[in-house]
Short mmCIF file of N, CA and C and ligand atoms in Angstrom, two decimals:
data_model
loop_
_atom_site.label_atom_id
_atom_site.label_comp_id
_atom_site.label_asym_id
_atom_site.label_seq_id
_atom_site.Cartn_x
_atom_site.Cartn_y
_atom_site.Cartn_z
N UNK A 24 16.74 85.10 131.99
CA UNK A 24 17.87 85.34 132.92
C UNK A 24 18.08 84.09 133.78
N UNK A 25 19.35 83.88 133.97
CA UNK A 25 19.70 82.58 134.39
C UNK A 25 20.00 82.89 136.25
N UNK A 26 19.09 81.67 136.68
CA UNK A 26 19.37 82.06 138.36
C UNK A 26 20.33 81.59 139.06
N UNK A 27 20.58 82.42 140.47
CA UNK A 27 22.09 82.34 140.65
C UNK A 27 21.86 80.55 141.33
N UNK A 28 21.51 79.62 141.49
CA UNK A 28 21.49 78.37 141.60
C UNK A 28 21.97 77.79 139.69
N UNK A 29 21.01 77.96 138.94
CA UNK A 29 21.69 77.30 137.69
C UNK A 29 22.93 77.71 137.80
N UNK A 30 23.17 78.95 137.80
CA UNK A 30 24.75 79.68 137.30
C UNK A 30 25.91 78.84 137.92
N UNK A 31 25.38 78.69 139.39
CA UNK A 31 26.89 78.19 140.29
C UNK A 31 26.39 76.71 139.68
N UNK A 32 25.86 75.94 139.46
CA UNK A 32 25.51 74.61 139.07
C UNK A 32 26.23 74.15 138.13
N UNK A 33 26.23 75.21 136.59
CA UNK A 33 26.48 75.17 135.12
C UNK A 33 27.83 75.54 136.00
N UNK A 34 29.22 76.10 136.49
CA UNK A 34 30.21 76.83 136.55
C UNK A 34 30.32 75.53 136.94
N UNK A 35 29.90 74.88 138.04
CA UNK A 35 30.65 73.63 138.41
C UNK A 35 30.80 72.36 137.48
N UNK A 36 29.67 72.48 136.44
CA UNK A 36 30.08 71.65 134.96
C UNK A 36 31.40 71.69 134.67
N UNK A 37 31.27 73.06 134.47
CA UNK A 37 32.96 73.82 133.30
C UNK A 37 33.77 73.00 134.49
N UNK A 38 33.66 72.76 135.91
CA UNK A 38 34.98 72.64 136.04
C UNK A 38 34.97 71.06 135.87
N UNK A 39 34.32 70.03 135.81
CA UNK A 39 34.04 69.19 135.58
C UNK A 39 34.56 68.44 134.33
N UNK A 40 34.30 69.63 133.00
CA UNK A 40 34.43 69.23 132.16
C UNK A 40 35.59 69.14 131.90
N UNK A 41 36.45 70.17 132.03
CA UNK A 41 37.92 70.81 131.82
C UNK A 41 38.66 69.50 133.06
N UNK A 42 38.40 68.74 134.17
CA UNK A 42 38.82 67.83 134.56
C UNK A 42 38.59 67.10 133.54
N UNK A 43 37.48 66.28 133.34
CA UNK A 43 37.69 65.40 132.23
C UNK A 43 38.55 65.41 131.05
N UNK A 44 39.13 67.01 130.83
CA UNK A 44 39.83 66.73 129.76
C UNK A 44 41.54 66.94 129.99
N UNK A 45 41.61 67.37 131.54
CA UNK A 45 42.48 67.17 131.69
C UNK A 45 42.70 64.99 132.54
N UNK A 46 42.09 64.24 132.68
CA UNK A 46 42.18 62.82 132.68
C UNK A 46 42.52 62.19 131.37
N UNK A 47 41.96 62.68 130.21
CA UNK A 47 42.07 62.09 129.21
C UNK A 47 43.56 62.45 128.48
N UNK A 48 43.39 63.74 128.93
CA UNK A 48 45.33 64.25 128.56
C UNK A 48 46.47 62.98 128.95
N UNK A 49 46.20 62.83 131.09
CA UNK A 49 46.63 62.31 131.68
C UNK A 49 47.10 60.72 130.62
N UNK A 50 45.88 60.31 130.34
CA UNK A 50 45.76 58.82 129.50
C UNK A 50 46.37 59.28 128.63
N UNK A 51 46.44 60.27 127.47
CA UNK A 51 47.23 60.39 126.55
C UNK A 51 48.58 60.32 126.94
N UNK A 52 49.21 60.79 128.12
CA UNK A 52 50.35 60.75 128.30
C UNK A 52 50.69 59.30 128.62
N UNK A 53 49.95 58.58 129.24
CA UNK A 53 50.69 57.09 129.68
C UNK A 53 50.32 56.16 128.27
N UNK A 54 49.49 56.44 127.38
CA UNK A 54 49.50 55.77 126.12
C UNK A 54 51.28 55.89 125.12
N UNK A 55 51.62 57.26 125.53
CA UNK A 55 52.62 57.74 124.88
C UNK A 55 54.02 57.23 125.31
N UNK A 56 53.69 56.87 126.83
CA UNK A 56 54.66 56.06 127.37
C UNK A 56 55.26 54.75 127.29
N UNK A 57 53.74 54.03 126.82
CA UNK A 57 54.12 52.79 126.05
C UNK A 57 53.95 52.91 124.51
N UNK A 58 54.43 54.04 124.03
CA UNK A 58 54.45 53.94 122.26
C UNK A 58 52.98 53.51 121.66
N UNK A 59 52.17 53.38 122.16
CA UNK A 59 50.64 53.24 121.68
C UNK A 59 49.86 54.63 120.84
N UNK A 60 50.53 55.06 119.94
CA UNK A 60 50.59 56.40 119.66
C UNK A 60 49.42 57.08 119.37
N UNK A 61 48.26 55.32 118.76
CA UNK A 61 47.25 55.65 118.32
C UNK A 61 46.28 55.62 119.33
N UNK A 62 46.15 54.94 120.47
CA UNK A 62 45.53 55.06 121.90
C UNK A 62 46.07 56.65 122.70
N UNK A 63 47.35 57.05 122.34
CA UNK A 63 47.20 58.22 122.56
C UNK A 63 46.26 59.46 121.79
N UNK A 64 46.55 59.42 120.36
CA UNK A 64 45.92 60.33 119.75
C UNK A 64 44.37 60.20 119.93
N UNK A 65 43.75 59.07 119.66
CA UNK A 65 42.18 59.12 120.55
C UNK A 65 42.06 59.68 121.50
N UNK A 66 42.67 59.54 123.07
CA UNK A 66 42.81 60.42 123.96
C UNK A 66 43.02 61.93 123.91
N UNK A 67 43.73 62.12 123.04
CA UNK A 67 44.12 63.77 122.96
C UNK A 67 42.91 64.46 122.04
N UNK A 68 42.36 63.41 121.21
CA UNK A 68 41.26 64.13 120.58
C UNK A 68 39.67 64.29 121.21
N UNK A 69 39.93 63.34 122.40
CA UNK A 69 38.81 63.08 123.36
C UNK A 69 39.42 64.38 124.61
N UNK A 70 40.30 64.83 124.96
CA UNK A 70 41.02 65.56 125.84
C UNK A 70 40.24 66.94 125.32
N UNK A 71 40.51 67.08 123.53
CA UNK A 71 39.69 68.26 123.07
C UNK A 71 38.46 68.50 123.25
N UNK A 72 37.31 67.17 122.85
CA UNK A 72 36.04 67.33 122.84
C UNK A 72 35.70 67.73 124.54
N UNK A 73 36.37 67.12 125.68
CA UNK A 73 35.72 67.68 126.90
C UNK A 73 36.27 69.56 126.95
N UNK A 74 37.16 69.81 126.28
CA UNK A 74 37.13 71.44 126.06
C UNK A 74 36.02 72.13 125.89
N UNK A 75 35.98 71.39 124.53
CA UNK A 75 34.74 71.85 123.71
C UNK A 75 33.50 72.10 124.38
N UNK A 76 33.21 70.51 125.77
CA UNK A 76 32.42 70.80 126.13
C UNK A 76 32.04 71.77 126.79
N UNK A 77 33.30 71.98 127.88
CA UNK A 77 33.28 73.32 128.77
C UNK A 77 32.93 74.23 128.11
N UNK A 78 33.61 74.65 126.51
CA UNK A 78 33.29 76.08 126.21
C UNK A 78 31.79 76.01 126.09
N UNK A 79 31.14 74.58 125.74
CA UNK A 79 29.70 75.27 125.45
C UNK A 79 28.97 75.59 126.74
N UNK A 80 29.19 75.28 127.67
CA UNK A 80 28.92 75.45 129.05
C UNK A 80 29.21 76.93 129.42
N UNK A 81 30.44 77.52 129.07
CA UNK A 81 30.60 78.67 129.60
C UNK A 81 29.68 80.20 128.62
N UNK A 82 29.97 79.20 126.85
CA UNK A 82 29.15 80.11 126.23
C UNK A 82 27.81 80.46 126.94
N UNK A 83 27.58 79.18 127.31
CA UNK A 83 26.06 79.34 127.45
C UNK A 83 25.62 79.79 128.39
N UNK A 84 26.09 80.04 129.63
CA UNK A 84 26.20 80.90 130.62
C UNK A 84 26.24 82.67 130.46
N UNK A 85 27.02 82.71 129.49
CA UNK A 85 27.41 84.12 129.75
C UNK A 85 26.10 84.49 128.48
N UNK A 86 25.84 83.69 127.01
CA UNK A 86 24.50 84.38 126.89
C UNK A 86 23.32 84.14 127.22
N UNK A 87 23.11 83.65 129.05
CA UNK A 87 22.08 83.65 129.65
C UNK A 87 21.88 84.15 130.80
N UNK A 88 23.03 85.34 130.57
CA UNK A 88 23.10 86.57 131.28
C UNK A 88 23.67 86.29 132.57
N UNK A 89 24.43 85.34 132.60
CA UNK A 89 25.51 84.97 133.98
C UNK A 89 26.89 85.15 133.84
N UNK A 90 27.30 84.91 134.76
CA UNK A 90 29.12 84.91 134.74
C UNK A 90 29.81 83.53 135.16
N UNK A 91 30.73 83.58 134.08
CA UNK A 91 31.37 82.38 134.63
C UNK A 91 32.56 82.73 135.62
N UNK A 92 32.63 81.69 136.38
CA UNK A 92 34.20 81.92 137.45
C UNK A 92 34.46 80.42 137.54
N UNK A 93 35.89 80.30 136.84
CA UNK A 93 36.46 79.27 136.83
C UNK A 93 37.22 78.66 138.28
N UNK A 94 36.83 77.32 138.32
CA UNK A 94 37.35 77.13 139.43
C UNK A 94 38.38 75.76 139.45
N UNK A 95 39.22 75.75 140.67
CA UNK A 95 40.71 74.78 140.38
C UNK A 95 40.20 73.78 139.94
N UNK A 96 40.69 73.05 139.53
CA UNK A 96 40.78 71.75 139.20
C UNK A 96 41.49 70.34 139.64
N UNK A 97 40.94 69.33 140.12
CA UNK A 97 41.88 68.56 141.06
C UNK A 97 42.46 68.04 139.55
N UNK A 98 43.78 66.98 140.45
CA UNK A 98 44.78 66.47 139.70
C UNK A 98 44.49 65.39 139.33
N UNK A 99 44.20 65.17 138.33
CA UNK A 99 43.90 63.59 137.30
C UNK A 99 45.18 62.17 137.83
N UNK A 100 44.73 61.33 137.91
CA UNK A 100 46.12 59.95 138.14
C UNK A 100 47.00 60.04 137.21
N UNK A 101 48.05 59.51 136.68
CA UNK A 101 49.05 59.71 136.17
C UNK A 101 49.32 58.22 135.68
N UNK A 102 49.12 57.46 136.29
CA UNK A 102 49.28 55.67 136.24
C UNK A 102 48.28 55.17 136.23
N UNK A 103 48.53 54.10 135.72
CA UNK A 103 47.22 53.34 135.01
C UNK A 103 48.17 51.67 135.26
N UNK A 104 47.31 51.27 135.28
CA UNK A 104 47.58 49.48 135.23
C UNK A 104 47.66 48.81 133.65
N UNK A 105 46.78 49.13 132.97
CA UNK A 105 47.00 48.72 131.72
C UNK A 105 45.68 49.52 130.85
N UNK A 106 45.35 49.13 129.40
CA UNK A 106 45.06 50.13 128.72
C UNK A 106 43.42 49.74 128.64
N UNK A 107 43.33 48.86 128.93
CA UNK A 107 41.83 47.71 130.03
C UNK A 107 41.54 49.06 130.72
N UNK A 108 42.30 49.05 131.84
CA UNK A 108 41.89 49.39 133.23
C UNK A 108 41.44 51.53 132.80
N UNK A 109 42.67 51.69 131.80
CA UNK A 109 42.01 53.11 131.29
C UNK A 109 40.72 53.11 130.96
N UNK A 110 40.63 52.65 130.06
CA UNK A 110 38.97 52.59 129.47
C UNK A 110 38.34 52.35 130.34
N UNK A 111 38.32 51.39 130.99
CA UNK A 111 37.75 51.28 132.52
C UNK A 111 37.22 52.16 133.47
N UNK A 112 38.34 53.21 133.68
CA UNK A 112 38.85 54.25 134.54
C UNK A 112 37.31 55.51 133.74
N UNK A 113 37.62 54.95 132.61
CA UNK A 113 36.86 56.49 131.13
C UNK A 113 35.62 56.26 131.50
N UNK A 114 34.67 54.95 131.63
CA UNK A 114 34.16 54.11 131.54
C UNK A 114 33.32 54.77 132.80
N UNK A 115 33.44 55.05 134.11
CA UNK A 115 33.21 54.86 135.04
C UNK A 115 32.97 56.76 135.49
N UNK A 116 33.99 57.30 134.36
CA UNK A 116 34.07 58.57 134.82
C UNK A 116 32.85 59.38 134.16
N UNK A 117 32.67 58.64 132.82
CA UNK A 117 31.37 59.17 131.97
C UNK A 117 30.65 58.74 132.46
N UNK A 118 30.14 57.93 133.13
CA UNK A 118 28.85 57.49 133.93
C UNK A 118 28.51 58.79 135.15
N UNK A 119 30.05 58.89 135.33
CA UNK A 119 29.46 59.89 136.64
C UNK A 119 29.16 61.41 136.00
N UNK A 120 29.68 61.31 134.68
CA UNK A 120 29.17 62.94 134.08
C UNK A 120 28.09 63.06 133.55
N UNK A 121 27.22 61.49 133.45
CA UNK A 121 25.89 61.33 133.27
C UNK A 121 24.99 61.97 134.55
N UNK A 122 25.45 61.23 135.13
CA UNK A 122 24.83 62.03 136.78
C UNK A 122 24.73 62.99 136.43
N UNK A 123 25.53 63.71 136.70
CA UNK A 123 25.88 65.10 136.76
C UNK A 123 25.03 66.37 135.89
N UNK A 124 24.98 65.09 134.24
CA UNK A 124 24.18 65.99 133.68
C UNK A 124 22.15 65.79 134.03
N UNK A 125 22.40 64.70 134.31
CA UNK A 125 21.27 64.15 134.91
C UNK A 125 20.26 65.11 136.01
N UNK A 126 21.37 65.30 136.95
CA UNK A 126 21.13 66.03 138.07
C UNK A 126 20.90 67.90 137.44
N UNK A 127 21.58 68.11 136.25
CA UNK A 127 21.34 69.65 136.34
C UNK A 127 19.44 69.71 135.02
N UNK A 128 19.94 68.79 134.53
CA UNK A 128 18.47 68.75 134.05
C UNK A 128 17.05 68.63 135.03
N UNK A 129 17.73 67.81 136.10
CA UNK A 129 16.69 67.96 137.22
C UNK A 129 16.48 69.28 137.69
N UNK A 130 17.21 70.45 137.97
CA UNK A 130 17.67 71.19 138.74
C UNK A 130 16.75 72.25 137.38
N UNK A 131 16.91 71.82 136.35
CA UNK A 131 16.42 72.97 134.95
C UNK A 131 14.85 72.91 135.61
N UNK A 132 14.54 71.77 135.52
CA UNK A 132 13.17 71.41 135.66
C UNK A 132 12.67 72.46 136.73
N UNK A 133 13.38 72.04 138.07
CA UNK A 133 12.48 72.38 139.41
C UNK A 133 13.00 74.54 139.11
N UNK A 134 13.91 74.45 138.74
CA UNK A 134 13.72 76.16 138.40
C UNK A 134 12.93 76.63 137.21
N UNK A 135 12.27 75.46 136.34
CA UNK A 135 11.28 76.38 135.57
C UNK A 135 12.13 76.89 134.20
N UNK A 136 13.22 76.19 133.95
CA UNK A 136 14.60 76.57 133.21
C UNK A 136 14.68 76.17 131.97
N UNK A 137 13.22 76.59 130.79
CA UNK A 137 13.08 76.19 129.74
C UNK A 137 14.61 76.06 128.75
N UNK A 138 15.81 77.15 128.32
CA UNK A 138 16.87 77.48 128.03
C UNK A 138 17.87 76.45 128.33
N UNK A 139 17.75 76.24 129.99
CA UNK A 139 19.03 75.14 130.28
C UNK A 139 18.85 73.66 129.65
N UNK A 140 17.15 73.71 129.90
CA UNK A 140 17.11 72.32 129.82
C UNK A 140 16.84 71.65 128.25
N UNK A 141 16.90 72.92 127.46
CA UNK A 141 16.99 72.85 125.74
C UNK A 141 18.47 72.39 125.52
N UNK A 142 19.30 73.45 126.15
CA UNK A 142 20.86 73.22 126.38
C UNK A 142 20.72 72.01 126.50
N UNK A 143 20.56 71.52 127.56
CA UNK A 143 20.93 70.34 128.21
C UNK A 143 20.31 68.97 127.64
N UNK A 144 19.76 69.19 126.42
CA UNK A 144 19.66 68.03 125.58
C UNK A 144 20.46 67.21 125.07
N UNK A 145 21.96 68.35 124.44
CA UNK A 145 22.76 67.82 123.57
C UNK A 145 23.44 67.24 124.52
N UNK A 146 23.55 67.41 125.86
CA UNK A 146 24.42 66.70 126.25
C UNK A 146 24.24 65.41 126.64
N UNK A 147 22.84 64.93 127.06
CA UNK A 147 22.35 63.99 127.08
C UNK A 147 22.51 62.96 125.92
N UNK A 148 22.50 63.12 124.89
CA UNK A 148 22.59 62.31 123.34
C UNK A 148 24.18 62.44 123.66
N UNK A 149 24.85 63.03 123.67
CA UNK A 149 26.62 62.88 123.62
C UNK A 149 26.70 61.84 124.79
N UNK A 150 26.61 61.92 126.14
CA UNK A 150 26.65 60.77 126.70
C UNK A 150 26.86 59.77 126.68
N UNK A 151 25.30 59.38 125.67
CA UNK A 151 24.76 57.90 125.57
C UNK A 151 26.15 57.78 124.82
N UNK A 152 26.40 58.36 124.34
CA UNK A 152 27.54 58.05 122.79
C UNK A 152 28.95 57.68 123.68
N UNK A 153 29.14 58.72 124.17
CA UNK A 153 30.52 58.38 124.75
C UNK A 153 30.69 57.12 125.78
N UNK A 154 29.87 56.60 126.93
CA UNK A 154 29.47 55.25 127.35
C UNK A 154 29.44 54.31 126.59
N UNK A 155 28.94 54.45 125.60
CA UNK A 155 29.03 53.17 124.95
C UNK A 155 30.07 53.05 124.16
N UNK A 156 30.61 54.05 123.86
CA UNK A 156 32.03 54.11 123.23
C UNK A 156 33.48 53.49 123.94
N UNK A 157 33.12 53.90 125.29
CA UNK A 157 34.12 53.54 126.91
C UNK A 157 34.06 52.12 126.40
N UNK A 158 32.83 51.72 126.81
CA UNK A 158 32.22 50.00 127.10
C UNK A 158 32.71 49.48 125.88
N UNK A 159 32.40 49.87 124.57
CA UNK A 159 33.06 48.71 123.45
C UNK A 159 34.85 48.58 123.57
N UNK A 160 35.37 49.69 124.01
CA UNK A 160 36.62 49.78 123.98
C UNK A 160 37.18 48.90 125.33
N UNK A 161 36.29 48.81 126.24
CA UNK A 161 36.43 47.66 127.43
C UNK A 161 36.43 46.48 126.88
N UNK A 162 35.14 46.24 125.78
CA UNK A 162 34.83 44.91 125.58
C UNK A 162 35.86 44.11 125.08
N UNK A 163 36.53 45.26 123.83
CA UNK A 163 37.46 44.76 122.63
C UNK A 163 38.75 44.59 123.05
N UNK A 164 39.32 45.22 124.26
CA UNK A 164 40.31 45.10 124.96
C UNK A 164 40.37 43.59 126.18
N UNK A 165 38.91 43.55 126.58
CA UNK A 165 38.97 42.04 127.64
C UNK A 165 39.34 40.68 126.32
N UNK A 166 39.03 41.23 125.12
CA UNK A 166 38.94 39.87 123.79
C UNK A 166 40.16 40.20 123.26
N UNK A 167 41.26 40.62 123.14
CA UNK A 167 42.56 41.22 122.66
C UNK A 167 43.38 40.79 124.47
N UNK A 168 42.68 41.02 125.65
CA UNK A 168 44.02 39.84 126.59
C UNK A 168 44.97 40.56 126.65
N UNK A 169 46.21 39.41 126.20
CA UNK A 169 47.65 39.89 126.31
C UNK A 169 48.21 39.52 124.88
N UNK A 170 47.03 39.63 124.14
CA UNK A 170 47.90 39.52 122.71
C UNK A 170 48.22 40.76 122.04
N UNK A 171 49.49 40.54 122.31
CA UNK A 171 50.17 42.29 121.60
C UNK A 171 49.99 42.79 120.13
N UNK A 172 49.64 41.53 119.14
CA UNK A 172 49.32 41.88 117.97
C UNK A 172 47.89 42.11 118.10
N UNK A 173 46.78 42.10 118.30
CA UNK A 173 45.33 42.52 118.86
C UNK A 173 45.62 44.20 118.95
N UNK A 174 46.52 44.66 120.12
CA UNK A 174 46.45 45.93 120.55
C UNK A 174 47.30 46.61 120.11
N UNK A 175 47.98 46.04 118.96
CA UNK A 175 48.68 47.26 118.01
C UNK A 175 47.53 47.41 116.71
N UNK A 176 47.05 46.57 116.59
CA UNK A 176 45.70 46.31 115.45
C UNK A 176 45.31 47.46 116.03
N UNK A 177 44.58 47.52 117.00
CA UNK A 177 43.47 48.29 117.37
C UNK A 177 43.92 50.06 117.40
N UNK A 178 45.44 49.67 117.94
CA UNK A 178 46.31 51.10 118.15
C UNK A 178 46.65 51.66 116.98
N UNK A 179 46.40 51.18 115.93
CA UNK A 179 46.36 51.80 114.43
C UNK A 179 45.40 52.09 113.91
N UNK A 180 43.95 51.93 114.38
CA UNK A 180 42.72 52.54 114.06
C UNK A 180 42.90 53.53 114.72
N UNK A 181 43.20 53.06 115.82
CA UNK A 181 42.71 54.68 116.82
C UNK A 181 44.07 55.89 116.11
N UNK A 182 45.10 55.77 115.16
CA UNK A 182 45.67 56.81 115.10
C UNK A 182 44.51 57.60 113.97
N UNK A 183 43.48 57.16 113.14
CA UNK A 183 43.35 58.10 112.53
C UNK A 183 41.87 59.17 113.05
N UNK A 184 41.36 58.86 113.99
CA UNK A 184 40.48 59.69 115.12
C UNK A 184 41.01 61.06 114.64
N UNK A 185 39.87 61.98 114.36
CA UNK A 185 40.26 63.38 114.52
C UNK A 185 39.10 64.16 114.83
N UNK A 186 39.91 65.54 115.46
CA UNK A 186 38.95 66.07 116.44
C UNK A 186 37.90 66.73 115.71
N UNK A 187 36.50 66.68 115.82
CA UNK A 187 35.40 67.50 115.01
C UNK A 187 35.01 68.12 116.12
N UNK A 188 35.05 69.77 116.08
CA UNK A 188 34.31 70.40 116.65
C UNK A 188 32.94 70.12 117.10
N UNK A 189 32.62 69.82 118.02
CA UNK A 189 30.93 70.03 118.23
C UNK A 189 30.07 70.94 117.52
N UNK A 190 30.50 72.09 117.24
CA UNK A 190 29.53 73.02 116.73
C UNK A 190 29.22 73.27 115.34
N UNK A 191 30.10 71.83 115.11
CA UNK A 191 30.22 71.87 113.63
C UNK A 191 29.49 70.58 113.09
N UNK A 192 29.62 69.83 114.30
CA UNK A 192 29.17 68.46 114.28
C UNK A 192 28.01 68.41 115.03
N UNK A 193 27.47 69.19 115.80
CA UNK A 193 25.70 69.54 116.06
C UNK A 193 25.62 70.21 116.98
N UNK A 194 24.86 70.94 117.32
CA UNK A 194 24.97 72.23 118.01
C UNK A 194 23.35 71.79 119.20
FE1 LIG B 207 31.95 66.03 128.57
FE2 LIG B 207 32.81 63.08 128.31
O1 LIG B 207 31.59 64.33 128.91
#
């Protein structure tokens, strides 16, 4: 049975997560604004996976005998400086959901929270993944500049990104 400290802890994930995927929406929309269709569709498929994440957060709550209660969500930026400064922006935001997961694995520990902190493996390995994913997309973007043929190159890889379920892709 999950205690009412994990519970409100894990609920404040979900809302966490469901921000993150509403930021990455946000980026999908200003990718779409400059016709970058394929910097959008990465975004929208990254917009899904922070869903995904929430649902496993909420699954996992409710079969560890808690309740979830969803809570608001602040409003993501809308503008961006350039497609640098997004990744940037991604870059900075997954670091802080490292914390975050950082901090509830701490929190598994000091409650004795064998379950959460099994949970709370996968998210740790997704992390590392998504940071370094931010950071190469920083790197490859500071070496691409202002050359517009560079970032249509790159904006045509990113159209063929598609979304794999987590639970299909490791549980
Ligand atoms: Fe759900 Fe990007 O962390």
């Amino acid at each position: 049975m999950i205690s009412g400290k994990m519970e409100q802890a894990l609920n404040e994930q979900v809302k966490y997560e469901l921000y993150s995927s509403y930021l990455y929406m946000s980026m999908a929309m200003y990718f779409h604004g400059l016709s970058l269709k394929g910097f959008a569709n990465w975004m929208e498929v990254q917009a899904k996976e922070e869903q995904a994440h929430a649902e496993k957060f909420m699954h996992y709550i409710n079969d560890a005998g808690g309740r979830v209660v969803l809570q608001a969500i602040d409003q993501p930026p809308a503008d961006f400086k350039s497609p640098q400064q997004v990744f940037e922006e991604t870059l900075k935001h997954e670091r802080f959901v490292t914390g975050r997961i950082n901090g509830l694995i701490a929190l598994a520990r000091e409650e004795n929270d064998n379950a959460a902190y099994a949970m709370l493996q996968w998210f740790i390995t997704e992390q590392v993944e998504e940071e370094a994913t931010a950071d190469e997309f920083v790197n490859q973007l500071k070496i691409i500049g202002d050359n517009g043929h560079g970032l249509l190159m790159l904006d045509r890889e990113m159209i063929s990104r598609v979304f794999v379920p987590p639970t299909a892709a490791a549980n």
